[in-house]
Coordinates of C-alpha atoms in Angstrom, one line a residue:
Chain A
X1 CA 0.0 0.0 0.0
X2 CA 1.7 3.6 -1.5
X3 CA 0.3 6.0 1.2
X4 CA 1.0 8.9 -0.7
X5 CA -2.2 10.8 -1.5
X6 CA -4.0 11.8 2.0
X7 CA -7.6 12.7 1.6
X8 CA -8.6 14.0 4.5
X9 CA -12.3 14.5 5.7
X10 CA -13.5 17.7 7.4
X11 CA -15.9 17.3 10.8
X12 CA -17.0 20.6 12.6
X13 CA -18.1 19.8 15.9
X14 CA -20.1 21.4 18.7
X15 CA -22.1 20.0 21.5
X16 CA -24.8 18.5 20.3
X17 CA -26.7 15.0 21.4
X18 CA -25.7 12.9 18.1
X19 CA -22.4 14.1 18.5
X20 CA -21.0 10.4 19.3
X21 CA -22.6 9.1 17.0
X22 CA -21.6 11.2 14.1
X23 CA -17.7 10.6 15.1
X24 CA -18.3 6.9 14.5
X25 CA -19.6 7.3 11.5
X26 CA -17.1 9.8 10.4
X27 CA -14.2 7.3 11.7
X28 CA -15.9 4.6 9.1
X29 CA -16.2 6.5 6.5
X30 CA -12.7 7.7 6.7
X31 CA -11.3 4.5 7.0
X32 CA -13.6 3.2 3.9
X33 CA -12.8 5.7 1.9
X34 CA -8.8 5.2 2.6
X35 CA -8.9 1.8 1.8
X36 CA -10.9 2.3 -1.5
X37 CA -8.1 4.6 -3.2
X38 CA -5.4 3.3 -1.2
X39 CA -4.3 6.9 1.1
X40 CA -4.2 7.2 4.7
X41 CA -7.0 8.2 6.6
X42 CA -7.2 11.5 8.1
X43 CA -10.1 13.2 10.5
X44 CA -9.5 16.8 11.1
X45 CA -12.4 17.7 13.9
X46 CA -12.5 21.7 13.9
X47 CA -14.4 24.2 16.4
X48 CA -15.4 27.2 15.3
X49 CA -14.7 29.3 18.5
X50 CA -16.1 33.0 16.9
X51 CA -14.7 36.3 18.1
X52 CA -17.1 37.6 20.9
X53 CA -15.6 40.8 22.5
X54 CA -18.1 40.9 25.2
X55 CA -17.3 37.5 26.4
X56 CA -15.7 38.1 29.8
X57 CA -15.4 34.3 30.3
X58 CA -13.5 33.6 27.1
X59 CA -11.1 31.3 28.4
X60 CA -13.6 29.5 30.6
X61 CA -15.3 28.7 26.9
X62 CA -11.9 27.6 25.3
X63 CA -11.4 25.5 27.5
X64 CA -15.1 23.6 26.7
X65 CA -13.7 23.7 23.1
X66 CA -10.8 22.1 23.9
X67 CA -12.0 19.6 26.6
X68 CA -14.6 18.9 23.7
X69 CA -12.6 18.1 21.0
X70 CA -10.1 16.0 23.2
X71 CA -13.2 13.9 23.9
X72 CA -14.0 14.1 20.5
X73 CA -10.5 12.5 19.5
X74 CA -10.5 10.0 22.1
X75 CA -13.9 8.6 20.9
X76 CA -12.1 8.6 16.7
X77 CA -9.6 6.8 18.4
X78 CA -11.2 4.3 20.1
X79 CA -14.1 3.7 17.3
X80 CA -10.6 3.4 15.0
X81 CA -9.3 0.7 17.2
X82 CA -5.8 -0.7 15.6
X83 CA -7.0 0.9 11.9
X84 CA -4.4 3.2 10.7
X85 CA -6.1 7.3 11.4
X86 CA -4.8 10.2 11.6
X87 CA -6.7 12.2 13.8
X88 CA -6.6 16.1 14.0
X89 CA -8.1 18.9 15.8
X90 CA -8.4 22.8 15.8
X91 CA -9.9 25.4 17.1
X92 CA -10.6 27.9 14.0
X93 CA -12.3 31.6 13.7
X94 CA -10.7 32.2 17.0
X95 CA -10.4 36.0 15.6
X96 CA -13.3 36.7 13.3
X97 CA -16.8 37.5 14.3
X98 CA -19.3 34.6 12.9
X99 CA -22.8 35.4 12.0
X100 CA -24.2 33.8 8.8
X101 CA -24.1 30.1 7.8
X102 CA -21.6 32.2 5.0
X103 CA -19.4 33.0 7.5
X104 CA -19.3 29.8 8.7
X105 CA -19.4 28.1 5.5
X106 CA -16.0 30.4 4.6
X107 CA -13.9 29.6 7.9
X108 CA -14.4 25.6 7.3
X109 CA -13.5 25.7 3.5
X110 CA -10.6 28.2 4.2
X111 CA -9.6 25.1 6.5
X112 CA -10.1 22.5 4.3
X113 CA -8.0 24.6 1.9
X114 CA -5.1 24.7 4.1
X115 CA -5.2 21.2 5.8
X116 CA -5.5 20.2 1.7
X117 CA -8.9 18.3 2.8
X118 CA -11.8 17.5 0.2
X119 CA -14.7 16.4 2.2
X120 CA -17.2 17.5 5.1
X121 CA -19.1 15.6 7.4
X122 CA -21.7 17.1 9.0
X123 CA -23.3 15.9 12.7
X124 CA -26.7 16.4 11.6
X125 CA -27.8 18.1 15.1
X126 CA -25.1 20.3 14.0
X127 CA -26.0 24.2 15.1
X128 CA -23.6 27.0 16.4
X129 CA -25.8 29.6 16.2
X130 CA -28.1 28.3 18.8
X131 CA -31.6 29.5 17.1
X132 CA -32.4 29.3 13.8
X133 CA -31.0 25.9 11.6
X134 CA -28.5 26.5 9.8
X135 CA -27.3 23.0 8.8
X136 CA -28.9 22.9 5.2
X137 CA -27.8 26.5 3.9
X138 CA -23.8 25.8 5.7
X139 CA -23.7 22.3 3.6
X140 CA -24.9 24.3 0.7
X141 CA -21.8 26.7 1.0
X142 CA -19.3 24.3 2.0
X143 CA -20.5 22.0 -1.2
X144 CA -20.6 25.0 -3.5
X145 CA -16.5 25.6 -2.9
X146 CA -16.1 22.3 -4.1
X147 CA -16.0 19.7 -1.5
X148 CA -17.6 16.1 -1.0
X149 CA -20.5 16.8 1.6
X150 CA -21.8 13.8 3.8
X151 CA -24.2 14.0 7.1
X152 CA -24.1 11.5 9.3
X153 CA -27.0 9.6 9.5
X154 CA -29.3 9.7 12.5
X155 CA -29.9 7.1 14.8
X156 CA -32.9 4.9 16.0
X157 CA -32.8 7.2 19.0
X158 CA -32.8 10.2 17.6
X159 CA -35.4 9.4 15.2
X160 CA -37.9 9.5 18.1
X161 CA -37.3 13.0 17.9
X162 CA -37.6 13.4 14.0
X163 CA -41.1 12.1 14.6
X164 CA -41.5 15.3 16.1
X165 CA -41.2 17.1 12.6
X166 CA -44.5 16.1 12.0
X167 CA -45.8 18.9 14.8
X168 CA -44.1 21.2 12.2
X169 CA -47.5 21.2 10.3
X170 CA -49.1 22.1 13.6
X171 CA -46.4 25.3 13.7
X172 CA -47.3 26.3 10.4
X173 CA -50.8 26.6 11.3
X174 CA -49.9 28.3 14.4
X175 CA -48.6 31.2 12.8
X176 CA -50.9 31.3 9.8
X177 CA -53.6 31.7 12.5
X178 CA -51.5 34.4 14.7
X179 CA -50.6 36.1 11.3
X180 CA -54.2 36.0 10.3
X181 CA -55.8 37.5 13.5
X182 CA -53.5 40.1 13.8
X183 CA -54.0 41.1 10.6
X184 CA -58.3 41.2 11.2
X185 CA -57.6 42.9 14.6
X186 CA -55.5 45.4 12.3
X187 CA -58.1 45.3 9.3
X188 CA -61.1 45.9 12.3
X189 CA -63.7 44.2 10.1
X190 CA -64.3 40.7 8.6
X191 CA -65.4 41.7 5.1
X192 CA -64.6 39.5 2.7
X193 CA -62.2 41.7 1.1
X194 CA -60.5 41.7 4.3
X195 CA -61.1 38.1 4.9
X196 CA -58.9 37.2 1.4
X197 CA -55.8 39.7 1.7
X198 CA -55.6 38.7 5.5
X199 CA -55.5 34.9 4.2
X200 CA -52.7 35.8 1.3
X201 CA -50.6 37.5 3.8
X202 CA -50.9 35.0 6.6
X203 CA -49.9 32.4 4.2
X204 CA -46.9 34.3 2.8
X205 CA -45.7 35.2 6.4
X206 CA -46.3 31.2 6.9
X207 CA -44.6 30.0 4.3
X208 CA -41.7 32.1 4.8
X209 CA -41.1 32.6 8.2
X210 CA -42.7 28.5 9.7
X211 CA -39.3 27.3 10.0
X212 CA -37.6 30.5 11.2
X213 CA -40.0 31.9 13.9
X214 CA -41.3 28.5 15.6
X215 CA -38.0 26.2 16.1
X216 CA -39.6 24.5 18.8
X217 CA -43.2 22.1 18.4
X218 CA -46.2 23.9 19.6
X219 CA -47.9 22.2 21.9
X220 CA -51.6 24.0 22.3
X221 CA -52.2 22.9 25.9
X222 CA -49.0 24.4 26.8
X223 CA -49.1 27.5 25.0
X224 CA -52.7 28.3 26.4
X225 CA -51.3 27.9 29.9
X226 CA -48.7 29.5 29.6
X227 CA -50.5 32.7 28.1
X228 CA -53.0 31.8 31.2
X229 CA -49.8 32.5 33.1
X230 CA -48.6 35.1 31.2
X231 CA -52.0 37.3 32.0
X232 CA -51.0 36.9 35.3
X233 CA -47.5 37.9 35.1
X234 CA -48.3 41.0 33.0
X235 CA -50.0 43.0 36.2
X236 CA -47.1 41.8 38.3
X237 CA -44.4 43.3 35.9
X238 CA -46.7 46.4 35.1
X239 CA -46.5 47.0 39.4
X240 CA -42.8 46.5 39.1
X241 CA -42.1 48.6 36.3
X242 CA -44.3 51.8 37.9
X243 CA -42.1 51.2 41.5
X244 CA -39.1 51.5 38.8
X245 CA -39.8 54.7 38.0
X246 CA -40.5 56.2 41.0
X247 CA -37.7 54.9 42.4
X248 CA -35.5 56.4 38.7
X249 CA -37.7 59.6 38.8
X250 CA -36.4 60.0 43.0
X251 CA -32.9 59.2 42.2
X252 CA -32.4 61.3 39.4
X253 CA -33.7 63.9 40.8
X254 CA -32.0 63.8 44.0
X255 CA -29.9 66.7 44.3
X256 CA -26.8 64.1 45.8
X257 CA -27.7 61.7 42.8
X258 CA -27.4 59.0 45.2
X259 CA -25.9 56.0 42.9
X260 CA -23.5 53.1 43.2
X261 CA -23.2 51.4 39.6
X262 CA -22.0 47.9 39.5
X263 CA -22.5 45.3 36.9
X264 CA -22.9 42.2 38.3
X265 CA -23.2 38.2 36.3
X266 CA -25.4 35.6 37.4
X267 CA -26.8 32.2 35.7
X268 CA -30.3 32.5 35.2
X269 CA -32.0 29.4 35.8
X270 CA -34.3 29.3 32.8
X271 CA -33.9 27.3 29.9
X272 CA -34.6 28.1 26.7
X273 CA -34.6 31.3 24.6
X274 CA -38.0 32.6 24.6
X275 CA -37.9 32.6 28.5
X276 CA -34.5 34.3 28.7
X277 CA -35.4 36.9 26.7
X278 CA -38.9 37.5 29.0
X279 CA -36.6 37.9 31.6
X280 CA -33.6 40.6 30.3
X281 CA -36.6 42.6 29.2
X282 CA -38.3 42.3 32.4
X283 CA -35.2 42.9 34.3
X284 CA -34.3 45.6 32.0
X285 CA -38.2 47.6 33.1
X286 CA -37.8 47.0 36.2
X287 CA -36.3 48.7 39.5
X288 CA -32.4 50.0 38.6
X289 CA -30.9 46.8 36.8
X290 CA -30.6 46.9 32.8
X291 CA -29.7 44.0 30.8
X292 CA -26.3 44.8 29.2
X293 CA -25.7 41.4 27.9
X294 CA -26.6 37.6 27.6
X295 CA -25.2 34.0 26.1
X296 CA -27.8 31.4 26.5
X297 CA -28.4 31.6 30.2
X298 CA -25.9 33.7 31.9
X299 CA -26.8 37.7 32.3
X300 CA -24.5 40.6 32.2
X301 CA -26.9 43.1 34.4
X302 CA -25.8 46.7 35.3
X303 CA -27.3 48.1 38.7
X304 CA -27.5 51.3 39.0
X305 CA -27.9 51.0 43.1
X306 CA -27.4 48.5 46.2
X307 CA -31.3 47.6 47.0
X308 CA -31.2 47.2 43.0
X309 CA -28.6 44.4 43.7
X310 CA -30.5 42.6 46.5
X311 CA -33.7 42.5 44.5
X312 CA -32.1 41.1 41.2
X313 CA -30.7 38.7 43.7
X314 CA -33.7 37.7 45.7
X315 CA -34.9 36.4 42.3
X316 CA -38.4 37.5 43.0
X317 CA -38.1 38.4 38.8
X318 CA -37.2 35.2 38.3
X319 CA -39.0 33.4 39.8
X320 CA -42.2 35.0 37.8
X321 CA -40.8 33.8 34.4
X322 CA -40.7 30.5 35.3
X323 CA -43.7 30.1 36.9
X324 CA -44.8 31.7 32.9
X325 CA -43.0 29.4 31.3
X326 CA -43.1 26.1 33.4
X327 CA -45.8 26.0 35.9
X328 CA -45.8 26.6 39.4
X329 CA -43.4 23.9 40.9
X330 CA -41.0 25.3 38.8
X331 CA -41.1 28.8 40.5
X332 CA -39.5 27.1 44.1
X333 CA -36.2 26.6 42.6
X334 CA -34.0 28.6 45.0
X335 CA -33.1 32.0 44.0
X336 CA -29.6 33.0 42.9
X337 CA -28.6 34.7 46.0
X338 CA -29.4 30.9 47.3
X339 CA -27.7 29.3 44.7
X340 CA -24.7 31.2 45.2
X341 CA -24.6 30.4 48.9
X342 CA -25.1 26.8 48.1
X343 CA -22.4 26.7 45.7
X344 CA -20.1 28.4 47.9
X345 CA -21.1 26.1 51.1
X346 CA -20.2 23.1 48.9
X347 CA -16.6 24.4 47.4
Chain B
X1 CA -65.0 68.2 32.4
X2 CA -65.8 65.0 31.9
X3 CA -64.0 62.5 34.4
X4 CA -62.8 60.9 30.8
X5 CA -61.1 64.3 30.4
X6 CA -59.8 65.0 33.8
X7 CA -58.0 61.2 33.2
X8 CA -56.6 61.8 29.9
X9 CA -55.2 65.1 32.1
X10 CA -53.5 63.1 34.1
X11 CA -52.2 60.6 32.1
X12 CA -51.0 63.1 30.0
X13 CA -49.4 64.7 32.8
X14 CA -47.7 61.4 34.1
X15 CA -46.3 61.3 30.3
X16 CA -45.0 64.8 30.8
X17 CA -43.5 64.4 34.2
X18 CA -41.6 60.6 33.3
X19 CA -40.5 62.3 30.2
X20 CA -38.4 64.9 31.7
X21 CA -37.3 62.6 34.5
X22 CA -35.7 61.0 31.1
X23 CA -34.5 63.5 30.4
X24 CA -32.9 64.9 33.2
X25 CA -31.4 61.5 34.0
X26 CA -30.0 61.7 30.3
X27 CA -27.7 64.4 31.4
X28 CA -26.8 64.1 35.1
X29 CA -26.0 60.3 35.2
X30 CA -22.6 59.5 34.7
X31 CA -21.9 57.2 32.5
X32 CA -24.2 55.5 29.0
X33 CA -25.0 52.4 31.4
X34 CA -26.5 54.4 33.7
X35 CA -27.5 56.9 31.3
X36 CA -29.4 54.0 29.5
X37 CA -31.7 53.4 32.7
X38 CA -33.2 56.5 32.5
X39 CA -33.9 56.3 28.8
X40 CA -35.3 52.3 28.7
X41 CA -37.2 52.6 31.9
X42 CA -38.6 56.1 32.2
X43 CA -38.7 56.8 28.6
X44 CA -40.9 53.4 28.6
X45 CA -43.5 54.7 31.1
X46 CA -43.5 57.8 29.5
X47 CA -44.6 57.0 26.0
X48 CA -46.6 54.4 27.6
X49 CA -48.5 57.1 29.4
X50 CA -49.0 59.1 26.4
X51 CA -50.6 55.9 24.5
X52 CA -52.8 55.5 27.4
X53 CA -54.0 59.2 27.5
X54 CA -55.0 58.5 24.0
X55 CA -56.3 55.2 24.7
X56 CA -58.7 56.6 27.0
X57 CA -59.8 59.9 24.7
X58 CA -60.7 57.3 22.1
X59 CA -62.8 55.2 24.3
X60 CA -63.2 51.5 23.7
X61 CA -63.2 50.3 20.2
X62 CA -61.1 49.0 17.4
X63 CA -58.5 52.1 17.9
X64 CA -57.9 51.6 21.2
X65 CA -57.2 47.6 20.5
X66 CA -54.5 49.3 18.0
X67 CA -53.0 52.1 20.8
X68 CA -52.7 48.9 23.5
X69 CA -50.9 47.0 20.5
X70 CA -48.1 49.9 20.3
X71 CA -48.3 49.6 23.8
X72 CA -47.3 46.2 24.0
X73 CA -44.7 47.0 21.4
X74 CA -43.3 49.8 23.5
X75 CA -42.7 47.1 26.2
X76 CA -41.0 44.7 23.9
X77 CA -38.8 47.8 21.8
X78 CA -37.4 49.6 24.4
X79 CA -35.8 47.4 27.0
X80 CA -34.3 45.5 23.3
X81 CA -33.2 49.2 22.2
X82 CA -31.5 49.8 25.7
X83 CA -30.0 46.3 25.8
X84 CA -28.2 46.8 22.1
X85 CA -27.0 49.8 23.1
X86 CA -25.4 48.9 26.6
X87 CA -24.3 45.7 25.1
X88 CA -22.2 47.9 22.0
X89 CA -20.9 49.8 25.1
X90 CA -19.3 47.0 26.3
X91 CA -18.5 45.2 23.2
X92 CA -16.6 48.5 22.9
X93 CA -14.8 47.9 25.6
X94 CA -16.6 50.8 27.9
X95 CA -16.2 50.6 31.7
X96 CA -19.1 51.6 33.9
X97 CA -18.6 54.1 35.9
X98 CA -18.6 53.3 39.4
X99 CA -18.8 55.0 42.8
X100 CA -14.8 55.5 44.4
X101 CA -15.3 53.6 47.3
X102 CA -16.6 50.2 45.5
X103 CA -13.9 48.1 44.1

């Protein structure tokens, strides 16, 4: 066997729950393709690690790159057993500032150029950005600079959750019917005139915009309680955001201008991305704390005073959004202030 | 006057009042963190005060549905307009201000 061509195979990685699963594959299909044309098998697993000046953390999240892609490389190795592999691993974009699948799409082939590699395998939970998919667009880029593009198949498992998809005809009804009865509210009649445009439009906006605005499955009996809830909430934050002011409208006009700014961090303990945001906006309106920043959970807050502190702490805000979002049980999780004492009791 | 008057009056007033409180805040607070908590939180209730003065001149019907709309949008707008802007502050590298004797 002349080892002198390499052909090398491309996998970006990221957390994600088929992530195993797709190194396997990856680590057979390398070796397959090696022994068909007679080259050494390669895997280069790459992380793009994108520029993110606010990140105050940023080595914290290196370093769950780089403890991720040495777990990566240990699985190649193993699934490669005594099989001849070559297996690489990067951290790339370290320096640029990601947004589009493009972007993406143009660090992994500039890569590939480098490394001399001419195929990509995709994990097909594969998703950086966090919100909107991106997968299908990223393997179109990558595949139009000229490389081989694979996805690793999905397993028994996670076809449970591909079942799921079929819900994705309940979204697009979902928004048709938002987009359609916001359009009567606006319209203020049900002519038939008004009846037809409203239909046209909601069904553009559906088409469109199914797969972007809804990336979770709707579940009715979910969504009514939790707009139930979300009545309920609305007085609450209304109360809170009219003691805001009068606590703003005394300070500022305070001839001392009595303020101690401080930004403070703290993990919220909400989940998902429709709840975070409830709750940067919320603690934005409400007394002396503004949202500066958040990734996924964690909030950057700026307070302008002390008792603004104590309050954020106390996790009274908190506590609201996820009785919203998840019911009441969830709303006795212990505040931050006790979750910081907890953590600090157990270290 | 009509006590629909007197409370279009008053809201109207409130708007006045939490406007200038803005305002004033705009210029003695130190720094644009700061600075932006006067603008997302009183600028919020003030505009939100206006809508609600002409809310209640309209009376109910399909109008006022459309005033509490850009209400609701106020809500959502503002606190995202504040965040953007404290969040390029510090993607700038800005540091708050603080007070001497914190560390």
């Amino acid at each position: 066997m002349v080892a002198v061509t390499e052909s090398g195979l491309l996998v970006p990685v990221a957390e994600s729950a088929s992530l195993r699963n797709t190194v396997t594959y990856a680590v057979e299909h390398a070796l397959d393709h090696a022994d068909e044309d007679g080259s050494s098998a390669s895997i280069h697993f790459v992380y793009p690690l994108p520029e993110r000046v606010s990140y105050v953390d940023r080595s914290g999240r290196t370093d769950a790159a780089e403890s991720l892609l040495d777990r990566v490389a240990s699985w190649a190795e193993e699934d490669a057993g005594d099989a001849d592999l070559t297996v690489e691993t990067a951290l790339i974009a370290t320096h640029v500032y990601l947004s589009t699948p493009g972007d993406y799409a143009d660090v992994l082939v500039r890569y590939a150029e480098r490394e001399g590699l001419d195929r990509a395998m995709f994990d097909p939970r594969y998703d950086p950005i966090g919100s909107t998919p991106l997968l299908p667009s990223l393997e179109a880029e990558v595949r139009r600079a000229g490389l081989d593009v694979d996805e690793a198949p999905v397993s028994a498992e996670q076809q449970q959750s591909q079942l799921v998809r079929s819900g994705t005809l309940t979204q697009f009804f979902t928004l048709f019917a938002a987009s359609f009865l916001f359009y009567l509210v606006l319209a203020g009649s049900l002519k038939a005139f008004e009846l037809a445009t409203g239909a046209i439009s909601a069904g553009i906006v559906a088409v469109s915009l199914w797969r972007v605005s809804l990336t979770s499955s709707v579940d009715p009996l979910r969504t009514v309680k939790r707009l139930a809830r979300f009545v309920l909430y609305v007085p609450f934050l209304l109360w809170e955001i009219a003691k805001a002011n009068f606590q703003i409208a005394y300070i500022v006009l305070h001839p001392a201008l009595p303020i101690q700014p401080k930004t403070v961090e703290f993990d919220a303990a909400v989940w998902s991305s429709l709840p975070v945001t409830t709750l940067a906006n919320s603690i934005t309106l409400t007394p002396g704390t503004l949202t500066v920043d958040v990734e996924r959970s964690h909030l950057v807050v700026h307070s302008l005073t002390a008792s603004a502190r104590e309050d954020l702490f106390a996790g009274t805000l908190e506590r609201a959004v996820r009785f919203v979002f998840y019911g009441r049980a969830a709303a006795r999780i212990p505040s931050p202030i006790e979750r910081r004492e907890s953590e600090e009791g157990e270290e | 006057m009509t006590p629909r008057e007197i409370a279009v009056l008053v809201l109207s007033l409130g708007a006045v009042f939490f406007a200038i409180v803005a305002a004033v805040g705009l210029l003695r607070l130190p720094d644009i963190y700061a600075r932006a908590h006067s603008t997302s939180k009183s600028e919020t209730l003030g505009a939100v005060l206006a809508l609600a003065a002409v809310a209640t001149s309209y009376g109910l019907g399909h109008n006022t549905l459309k005033v509490v709309l850009l209400l609701l949008f106020m809500f959502l707008t503002n606190p995202t307009a504040a965040h953007a802007i404290t969040r390029a502050a510090r993607e700038r590298g800005i540091e708050p201000w603080t007070t001497e004797d914190e560390q």
